[in-house]
Amino acid sequence: MSLIELKGVSKTFPPTRKGGEPVHAVRDVDLSIESGEIVGIVGYSGAGKSTLVRLVNALEPTTSGSLLVDGTDLTTLRERQLQKVRLDIGMIFQQFNLLGSRTVWGNVAYPLEVAKVPKAEQQQRISDLLHFVGLADKAHAWPEELSGGQKQRVGIARALATSPKILLADEATSALDPETTVDVLRLLKKVNAELGITIVVITHEMEVVKSIADRVVVMEEGRVVEHGDVFDIFSRPAHPATQRFVATLVDDVPDAAALEALRRRHPGRLVTLSFLDESVSQSAVFAELIRRGIEFELVFGGIEDVRGRTFGHLTVELRGDASAVDEAIAAVGALVETREVA
Amino acid sequence: MDRVWELRSEFAEGLWATLWLAGAGLVIGGLLGLIIGTGLYVSRQRGIVPSRPVSVVLNVLVNFMRPIPFILLAIALQPISRYFGISGIGNGHALVAIVFASAFGISRIVEQNLVAVDPGVLEAARAMGASRWRVIWSVLLPEALGPLILGFTYALVAIVDMTAIVGVVGADSLGKVALTYGLKQFDWTVTAVAILLVILIVQIGQFAGNAAARKVMRR
Ligand SMILES: Nc1ncnc2c1ncn2[C@@H]1O[C@H](COP(=O)(O)OP(=O)(O)OP(=O)(O)O)[C@@H](O)[C@H]1O
Ligand SMILES: [Mg+2]
């Protein structure tokens, strides 16, 4: 059974103004998240990502549908029982949301106080957590004395305090610089690998998805428009929204403007070869072209590495006898996905 | 100045009455104001415990009470004091009037300072499994503590001002000393000394409030 299971989940907010329209923030979402995975949820602003995770830890009630977390249907629970469920779900935020009235130590202590963990046990737990996130020396610092990355580490320690099964990260790295982002993502990977905690990361940065997610969920206007294994999403994005997101990171197929520029410099036939899995080697394709005496030149493209697997798109210009080129395109097409682009 | 010396026991009594009226007024009125102000904040739309009826009732009540000039309120409340067995004249009634007026005044100050608390922090506490009630006392109020202290300090000045006015309903405050022995007998020295003592109280209160707020806010 999945750890988190949404079936036909919708969330509609009443109109914010009198006479306004209700907001359909989440619409009919089916989604399963397995124990131990890292799932990335991407979508543009207003797509409903935050609302979706706020449904998962019951900060908002669903409007319809069923929502199972670890086998319990949250839609049937009362507030008191939901508070217990929330102890099993950690959450970190873009703005860190540390309590300014407490030190680092006090912040990590907060969920333990809520969970009524005995004082002596708290001490040990907090100390362990601060070591885990690498902030043992900052235990008595105040939040405003920390850098963004350190604040997020405190946020992570705090979220892990009650040993949750799930960690929800809402834009957890969006306020951080690239280097600090990498550090925090590394820490999240460690949380997943060493503690076996299932992580849901909301982001609009494909870089984040590429670096930690096993699976990707793409949302648009409250709906899940595409989901799949991270490699598949990057190598074969199907929905236009997904394609736009992937294009922010992977820019290996020439767009119209780039094609026009290429055309001016390259009079031969332009063909894009897509190497989407590792079964076909590029050398086999090039050997085929050489064998047929076709002159070729690489004019555009790139090879991407997604979690240890590679894919790429190479655009080549082919020159030679017209019918020989035709035959070569057909032959190469039998080896690898081939598309004549101009 | 000789006259001031002659009136030293009246001054001492006035000073003492002013101090305890202001102190008790600030504590009791402040506590009630904190409760009403927190009620105003949490019952708002999208508040911690949204409730339209509670919100409307509290707002109407506060808006009704606050504009009443204190001198009229002090007189208008006399029947209420008597109902509770407190004479309408004297220190007891003065305290009732001060508590009443300061509670409603402070409630708005409290509400304003709570609104300024980052909602993200409240959400984080809820996400950690805290009940709404716990969020209020363990996050909302501590997060707003510094500004609240400054707000209460600000209210203290208004309350000391009230202690002078309640001289009218027979309280033995410095206000009464100034009124009886100063203004009515055209003795400007007595009036001036009474005023200076009031200023001193306010200064000390302000200084203590600022120091406490600085300590809490760490700046
Ligand atoms: N409490 C609320 N009341 C009314 N409308 C809301 C509420 N919360 C969110 N919405 C609306 O729901 C929609 C989805 O919002 P949500 O915050 O889930 O988007 P998001 O994908 O997280 O966007 P972002 O990337 O900007 O954080 C938006 O139109 C938003 O205005
Ligand atoms: Mg969001």
XYZ file of C-alpha atoms and ligand atoms in Angstrom:
593
model
C 0.000 0.000 0.000
C 1.196 3.476 -0.787
C 2.260 5.747 2.024
C 0.246 8.646 0.642
C -2.717 8.025 -1.591
C -4.981 10.670 -3.073
C -8.090 9.654 -4.982
C -10.121 12.299 -6.745
C -8.986 14.960 -4.305
C -10.265 18.486 -4.855
C -9.936 21.672 -2.868
C -12.121 24.672 -3.545
C -11.688 27.876 -1.579
C -14.740 30.067 -1.121
C -14.577 33.425 -2.909
C -12.264 35.803 -1.079
C -14.546 38.729 -1.863
C -18.314 38.946 -1.858
C -19.571 38.114 -5.329
C -16.170 36.722 -6.355
C -15.496 33.338 -7.901
C -14.574 30.326 -5.777
C -10.976 29.208 -6.342
C -10.472 25.644 -7.525
C -6.967 25.259 -6.168
C -6.754 21.472 -6.539
C -8.909 19.539 -8.979
C -9.577 15.834 -8.989
C -6.055 14.715 -8.195
C -5.113 11.039 -8.121
C -1.652 10.454 -6.762
C 0.223 7.720 -4.939
C 3.493 8.227 -3.154
C 5.430 5.174 -2.045
C 7.338 4.822 1.156
C 10.991 5.851 0.793
C 10.745 7.811 -2.432
C 11.539 11.427 -3.150
C 8.817 12.983 -5.237
C 9.144 16.379 -6.885
C 6.029 18.424 -7.516
C 6.531 21.145 -10.103
C 4.176 23.714 -11.513
C 3.912 27.419 -12.117
C 2.811 29.864 -9.447
C -0.794 29.256 -8.501
C -0.823 25.697 -9.852
C -1.958 24.420 -6.472
C 1.255 22.797 -5.227
C 1.234 24.343 -1.768
C -2.457 23.660 -1.374
C -1.883 20.022 -2.312
C 0.743 19.479 0.390
C -1.317 21.410 2.912
C -4.058 18.880 2.260
C -1.611 16.053 2.901
C -0.842 17.268 6.418
C -4.411 18.344 6.928
C -3.680 22.018 7.416
C -6.638 22.434 5.079
C -9.562 20.042 4.816
C -10.221 18.537 1.398
C -13.397 19.548 -0.391
C -13.882 16.098 -1.893
C -12.062 12.862 -2.562
C -10.197 10.523 -0.276
C -6.766 11.108 1.159
C -4.964 8.252 2.839
C -1.762 8.790 4.752
C -0.180 5.599 6.037
C -3.514 3.852 5.698
C -5.619 6.423 7.577
C -8.202 8.446 5.711
C -7.563 11.991 6.894
C -10.942 13.176 5.668
C -12.654 11.189 8.441
C -10.532 12.435 11.356
C -11.305 15.125 13.904
C -8.923 17.976 14.694
C -7.490 16.255 17.782
C -6.611 13.145 15.756
C -5.224 15.254 12.912
C -2.807 16.846 15.377
C -1.405 13.374 16.024
C -1.113 12.714 12.294
C 0.804 15.977 11.828
C 3.426 14.815 14.308
C 4.203 12.073 11.789
C 4.616 14.541 8.930
C 7.439 17.065 9.016
C 7.304 20.236 6.968
C 9.883 22.806 5.891
C 9.221 26.133 4.239
C 10.655 28.658 1.815
C 10.845 31.339 4.520
C 12.042 28.777 7.116
C 9.381 29.954 9.593
C 11.585 29.605 12.642
C 10.173 30.868 15.928
C 11.891 34.191 16.553
C 11.112 33.934 20.240
C 13.260 30.816 20.608
C 16.864 29.858 20.020
C 17.899 27.109 17.621
C 17.627 24.670 20.517
C 14.184 25.987 21.460
C 12.964 25.686 17.894
C 13.945 22.038 17.670
C 12.418 21.483 21.120
C 9.045 22.859 20.040
C 7.612 19.791 18.293
C 8.957 17.606 21.111
C 7.050 19.720 23.633
C 3.951 19.384 21.481
C 4.455 15.621 21.424
C 4.933 15.666 25.219
C 8.333 13.974 25.041
C 9.935 13.889 28.526
C 12.515 16.640 29.122
C 15.491 14.313 29.541
C 14.701 12.541 26.282
C 14.283 15.901 24.523
C 17.833 16.916 25.398
C 19.350 13.854 23.795
C 17.112 14.065 20.749
C 17.811 17.743 20.102
C 21.528 17.241 20.467
C 21.448 14.286 18.029
C 19.394 16.264 15.514
C 21.670 19.286 15.627
C 24.650 17.032 15.010
C 22.812 15.360 12.151
C 22.218 18.676 10.378
C 25.686 19.979 11.277
C 24.644 22.785 13.601
C 25.753 21.491 16.990
C 27.790 24.651 17.552
C 24.784 26.913 16.918
C 22.470 25.402 19.524
C 22.170 28.624 21.479
C 22.125 31.049 18.576
C 19.010 33.069 17.764
C 17.428 32.651 14.318
C 18.477 36.123 13.158
C 22.101 35.191 13.763
C 21.979 32.413 11.154
C 22.464 32.396 7.388
C 19.633 31.189 5.161
C 21.195 27.776 4.751
C 21.657 27.405 8.494
C 18.062 28.459 9.106
C 16.857 25.784 6.737
C 19.004 23.214 8.532
C 17.286 24.186 11.761
C 13.971 23.861 9.922
C 14.962 20.360 8.842
C 16.107 19.367 12.342
C 12.851 20.677 13.740
C 10.804 18.840 11.128
C 12.604 15.585 11.906
C 12.330 15.911 15.691
C 9.308 13.691 16.129
C 10.721 11.049 13.725
C 8.121 11.548 11.012
C 7.648 9.157 8.106
C 7.103 11.976 5.642
C 8.870 15.277 5.049
C 7.093 17.933 3.009
C 9.330 20.646 1.579
C 7.492 23.646 0.158
C 9.996 25.600 -1.956
C 12.575 24.817 0.711
C 15.505 26.013 -1.370
C 13.892 28.855 -3.304
C 15.239 31.530 -0.957
C 18.771 30.141 -1.026
C 21.724 30.811 -3.318
C 22.787 27.998 -5.683
C 25.620 26.772 -3.513
C 23.542 26.667 -0.334
C 20.766 24.988 -2.322
C 23.152 22.180 -3.196
C 24.097 21.801 0.493
C 20.496 21.649 1.643
C 19.558 19.198 -1.122
C 22.460 17.022 -0.066
C 21.118 17.072 3.480
C 17.649 16.104 2.245
C 19.153 13.193 0.323
C 20.861 12.113 3.522
C 17.537 12.327 5.368
C 16.010 10.084 2.738
C 18.865 7.609 2.515
C 19.824 7.292 6.178
C 16.464 7.722 7.868
C 14.295 6.272 5.107
C 11.985 9.280 5.220
C 9.702 9.837 2.253
C 10.170 13.347 0.896
C 7.831 15.482 -1.174
C 9.587 18.519 -2.632
C 7.626 21.316 -4.166
C 9.666 23.466 -6.458
C 9.663 25.433 -9.646
C 13.355 24.774 -10.191
C 13.994 21.765 -12.416
C 17.546 21.735 -11.106
C 16.168 20.661 -7.727
C 14.014 17.947 -9.263
C 16.867 16.669 -11.356
C 19.195 16.476 -8.408
C 17.011 14.712 -5.861
C 13.669 13.462 -7.141
C 12.962 9.858 -8.063
C 9.608 10.812 -9.487
C 8.095 14.001 -10.823
C 4.535 15.264 -10.666
C 3.659 18.205 -12.889
C 0.715 20.383 -11.916
C -1.168 22.989 -13.870
C -4.301 24.831 -12.772
C -4.918 22.459 -9.901
C -4.550 19.298 -11.964
C -1.790 16.754 -12.225
C -1.025 16.932 -15.932
C 1.885 14.525 -16.036
C 3.826 12.320 -13.706
C 6.520 9.754 -14.031
C 10.020 8.640 -13.357
C 12.426 11.580 -13.347
C 14.462 10.207 -16.264
C 11.380 9.683 -18.407
C 10.055 13.138 -17.635
C 13.345 14.752 -18.595
C 13.971 12.666 -21.662
C 10.407 12.470 -22.992
C 8.290 15.294 -21.566
C 4.804 14.906 -23.050
C 2.642 17.746 -21.718
C 3.429 21.286 -22.908
C 3.842 22.475 -19.308
C 6.332 19.707 -18.654
C 8.172 20.533 -21.866
C 8.499 24.154 -20.800
C 9.854 23.118 -17.424
C 12.333 20.659 -18.918
C 13.436 23.272 -21.441
C 14.558 25.519 -18.584
C 17.298 23.010 -17.909
C 17.710 20.954 -21.041
C 18.301 23.047 -24.105
C 19.485 20.547 -26.673
C 16.867 20.802 -29.401
C 17.028 23.956 -31.524
C 13.923 26.138 -31.367
C 12.601 28.040 -34.377
C 14.976 30.974 -34.009
C 17.984 28.734 -33.490
C 16.963 26.648 -36.498
C 16.790 29.675 -38.727
C 20.279 30.695 -37.695
C 21.548 27.160 -38.295
C 19.879 27.056 -41.698
C 21.772 30.113 -42.826
C 25.108 28.521 -42.029
C 24.260 24.941 -42.981
C 22.726 24.299 -46.388
C 22.561 20.496 -45.980
C 19.713 18.516 -44.409
C 19.272 18.996 -40.692
C 18.272 15.965 -38.677
C 17.802 15.659 -34.916
C 18.790 12.344 -33.415
C 17.328 11.511 -30.019
C 19.313 9.155 -27.824
C 16.758 8.496 -25.126
C 18.180 5.406 -23.563
C 21.538 3.808 -23.441
C 20.763 0.916 -25.803
C 21.965 2.750 -28.892
C 25.475 4.114 -28.901
C 26.281 7.235 -30.838
C 29.237 5.497 -32.409
C 26.933 2.995 -34.108
C 25.032 5.860 -35.704
C 28.133 7.698 -36.803
C 29.685 4.506 -38.142
C 26.578 3.994 -40.248
C 26.854 7.477 -41.742
C 30.536 7.055 -42.463
C 29.975 3.656 -44.030
C 27.494 5.270 -46.411
C 29.925 8.032 -47.297
C 27.712 10.763 -45.933
C 29.454 13.921 -44.845
C 28.076 15.098 -41.504
C 28.592 17.783 -38.974
C 27.257 18.189 -35.433
C 25.524 21.555 -35.338
C 23.476 21.564 -32.129
C 22.750 19.396 -29.123
C 23.715 18.135 -25.757
C 23.952 15.112 -23.532
C 22.207 15.180 -20.154
C 22.895 13.090 -17.155
C 19.865 12.449 -14.969
C 20.676 10.486 -11.862
C 23.330 8.420 -13.567
C 21.468 7.770 -16.807
C 22.152 9.779 -19.912
C 20.029 10.982 -22.773
C 20.642 13.550 -25.437
C 19.584 15.165 -28.643
C 22.086 15.800 -31.418
C 21.235 17.818 -34.485
C 23.471 16.974 -37.461
C 23.800 18.397 -40.904
C 24.003 15.725 -43.593
C 25.573 16.404 -46.982
C 25.989 14.154 -49.961
C 24.156 12.669 -52.891
C 20.406 13.328 -52.355
C 19.266 9.722 -52.566
C 22.207 8.516 -50.474
C 21.199 10.994 -47.757
C 17.592 9.725 -47.964
C 18.777 6.167 -47.488
C 21.097 7.175 -44.677
C 18.258 8.912 -42.817
C 16.148 5.796 -43.117
C 18.991 3.572 -41.938
C 19.804 5.788 -38.969
C 16.090 6.005 -38.199
C 16.103 2.273 -37.647
C 18.730 2.711 -34.926
C 17.592 5.833 -33.158
C 14.657 8.260 -33.054
C 15.295 10.567 -35.992
C 13.464 13.709 -36.993
C 14.248 15.962 -39.918
C 13.964 19.469 -38.570
C 14.496 21.692 -41.574
C 7.374 75.480 48.556
C 6.441 75.612 52.260
C 2.919 74.784 51.268
C 4.134 71.675 49.444
C 5.922 70.604 52.591
C 2.758 71.180 54.624
C 0.873 68.976 52.177
C 3.503 66.221 52.272
C 1.131 63.620 53.644
C -1.468 64.482 50.959
C 1.237 64.222 48.326
C 2.396 60.883 49.695
C -1.154 59.591 49.669
C -1.688 60.943 46.164
C 1.515 59.393 44.915
C 0.673 56.057 46.454
C -2.895 56.066 45.067
C -1.625 57.037 41.620
C 0.926 54.243 41.677
C -1.408 51.474 42.688
C -4.284 52.689 40.531
C -1.997 52.832 37.513
C -0.313 49.538 38.407
C -3.507 47.637 39.095
C -5.201 49.297 36.122
C -2.374 48.260 33.828
C -2.297 44.676 35.102
C -6.042 44.001 35.213
C -6.972 46.183 32.244
C -3.947 44.837 30.379
C -4.967 41.250 30.994
C -8.533 41.894 29.866
C -7.214 43.862 26.890
C -4.930 40.985 26.011
C -7.877 38.596 26.067
C -10.170 40.834 24.031
C -7.370 41.766 21.616
C -6.423 38.132 21.103
C -10.109 37.375 20.558
C -10.280 40.121 17.937
C -7.238 38.684 16.182
C -8.011 34.968 16.222
C -11.666 35.371 15.221
C -10.779 37.272 12.043
C -11.473 35.796 8.661
C -8.617 33.296 8.025
C -7.593 33.723 11.676
C -6.602 30.870 13.949
C -10.211 30.277 15.043
C -12.269 32.188 12.490
C -15.713 33.137 13.761
C -17.785 35.820 12.159
C -20.214 36.256 15.117
C -17.433 36.540 17.715
C -15.541 38.931 15.502
C -18.564 41.161 14.913
C -19.596 41.246 18.583
C -16.088 42.083 19.799
C -15.565 44.742 17.166
C -18.873 46.446 17.836
C -18.232 46.375 21.581
C -14.727 47.815 21.283
C -15.761 50.422 18.743
C -18.649 51.445 20.983
C -16.584 51.806 24.160
C -13.387 53.313 22.883
C -14.612 56.707 21.674
C -16.364 57.540 24.980
C -14.330 60.314 26.662
C -12.861 58.921 29.859
C -14.289 61.618 32.127
C -17.823 60.769 30.967
C -17.140 57.048 31.245
C -15.879 57.490 34.814
C -19.192 59.095 35.745
C -21.408 56.852 33.617
C -19.915 53.737 35.225
C -20.871 54.805 38.761
C -24.108 52.768 38.792
C -22.174 49.696 37.719
C -19.706 50.095 40.575
C -22.585 50.524 43.013
C -24.224 47.405 41.598
C -21.104 45.497 42.633
C -21.197 47.102 46.059
C -18.436 49.608 45.368
C -19.060 53.234 46.208
C -19.390 55.462 43.139
C -16.923 57.852 44.732
C -13.342 56.966 45.680
C -10.450 54.745 44.734
C -12.495 51.562 44.242
C -14.703 53.076 41.580
C -11.714 54.837 40.040
C -10.073 51.478 39.485
C -13.241 50.064 37.902
C -13.334 52.963 35.464
C -9.626 52.693 34.640
C -9.784 48.918 34.100
C -12.828 49.325 31.889
C -11.356 52.042 29.699
C -7.870 50.565 29.468
C -9.137 47.063 28.604
C -10.848 48.305 25.441
C -8.026 50.673 24.539
C -5.375 48.013 25.002
C -7.375 45.413 23.045
C -6.765 47.330 19.806
C -3.074 47.737 20.563
C -2.861 43.989 21.166
C -4.732 43.189 17.960
C -2.422 45.440 15.932
C 0.675 43.777 17.303
C -0.671 40.280 16.726
C -1.521 41.061 13.116
C 2.157 41.807 12.568
C 3.199 38.257 13.533
C 4.300 36.244 10.494
C 1.444 33.838 9.636
C 4.053 31.411 8.287
C 5.339 30.826 11.802
C 1.822 30.066 13.043
C 1.357 27.665 10.141
C 4.648 25.966 10.989
C 3.468 25.424 14.573
C 0.182 23.948 13.353
C 2.127 21.713 10.968
C 4.110 20.454 13.960
C 0.887 19.203 15.524
C 0.177 22.084 17.916
C -3.469 22.692 18.789
C -4.952 26.092 17.990
C -4.926 26.969 21.671
C -1.258 26.007 21.971
C -0.405 28.032 18.885
C -1.946 31.067 20.575
C -0.082 30.867 23.867
C 3.142 29.239 22.799
C 3.763 30.955 19.466
C 1.488 33.901 18.739
C 1.918 35.749 22.044
C 5.659 35.026 22.512
C 6.364 36.093 18.911
C 4.600 39.404 19.552
C 5.994 39.906 23.056
C 8.436 42.739 22.318
C 5.930 44.960 20.490
C 3.291 44.029 23.081
C 5.512 45.319 25.869
C 5.980 48.571 23.962
C 2.218 48.738 23.437
C 1.540 48.242 27.139
C 4.103 50.912 27.955
C 2.286 53.268 25.637
C -0.958 52.359 27.385
C 0.639 53.084 30.771
C 0.959 56.754 29.862
C -2.751 56.891 29.051
C -3.560 55.094 32.307
C -1.515 57.496 34.426
C -3.440 60.242 32.662
C -6.673 58.501 33.724
C -5.532 58.342 37.347
C -5.379 62.133 37.326
C -8.852 62.454 35.859
C -10.425 60.086 38.398
C -9.687 62.776 40.978
C -13.056 64.060 39.750
C -14.826 60.954 41.079
C -13.017 61.223 44.372
C -9.952 59.083 43.933
C -7.029 60.204 46.121
C -4.568 60.381 43.243
C -2.077 63.121 42.481
C -4.783 64.476 40.204
C -6.956 65.152 43.202
C -4.072 66.797 45.073
C -3.465 69.079 42.113
C -7.176 69.780 41.762
C -7.968 70.390 45.428
C -4.858 72.128 46.706
C -3.397 73.435 43.500
C -5.889 74.544 40.882
C -8.777 75.456 43.169
C -6.537 77.450 45.517
C -4.509 78.987 42.688
C -1.331 77.492 44.119
C 0.787 76.912 41.042
C 3.658 75.398 42.956
C 1.483 72.605 44.299
C 0.085 71.999 40.798
C 3.564 71.969 39.315
C 4.910 69.489 41.874
C 1.955 67.173 41.283
C 2.553 67.367 37.539
C 6.272 66.703 37.972
C 5.540 63.618 40.032
C 3.216 62.328 37.303
C 5.863 62.991 34.655
C 8.385 61.113 36.793
C 6.115 58.074 37.010
C 5.596 58.090 33.248
C 9.335 58.458 32.606
C 10.217 55.540 34.841
C 7.468 53.410 33.291
C 8.608 54.262 29.779
C 12.221 53.541 30.623
C 11.395 50.172 32.164
C 9.131 49.261 29.216
C 11.767 50.181 26.649
C 14.409 48.213 28.511
C 12.197 45.132 28.763
C 11.210 45.323 25.090
C 14.827 45.712 24.049
C 15.752 42.640 26.036
C 12.968 40.555 24.514
C 13.562 41.738 20.952
C 17.342 41.623 21.315
C 17.692 45.004 19.612
N -6.555 30.103 1.839
C -6.869 30.383 0.567
N -8.012 31.018 0.271
C -8.345 31.289 -1.006
N -7.590 30.977 -2.059
C -6.427 30.348 -1.845
C -5.998 30.017 -0.508
N -4.799 29.383 -0.599
C -4.489 29.325 -1.909
N -5.473 29.890 -2.665
C -5.503 29.971 -4.134
O -5.328 28.675 -4.649
C -4.525 28.700 -5.827
C -3.351 27.769 -5.657
O -2.487 28.317 -4.671
P -1.178 27.576 -4.181
O -0.590 28.406 -3.112
O -1.492 26.168 -3.868
O -0.263 27.632 -5.462
P 1.259 27.210 -5.644
O 1.300 26.247 -6.760
O 1.833 26.796 -4.353
O 1.914 28.562 -6.107
P 3.319 29.221 -5.731
O 4.343 28.606 -6.638
O 3.116 30.666 -6.047
O 3.570 28.966 -4.284
C -4.146 30.144 -6.046
O -5.034 30.672 -7.003
C -4.357 30.784 -4.701
O -4.726 32.125 -4.846
Mg 3.273 27.625 -3.011
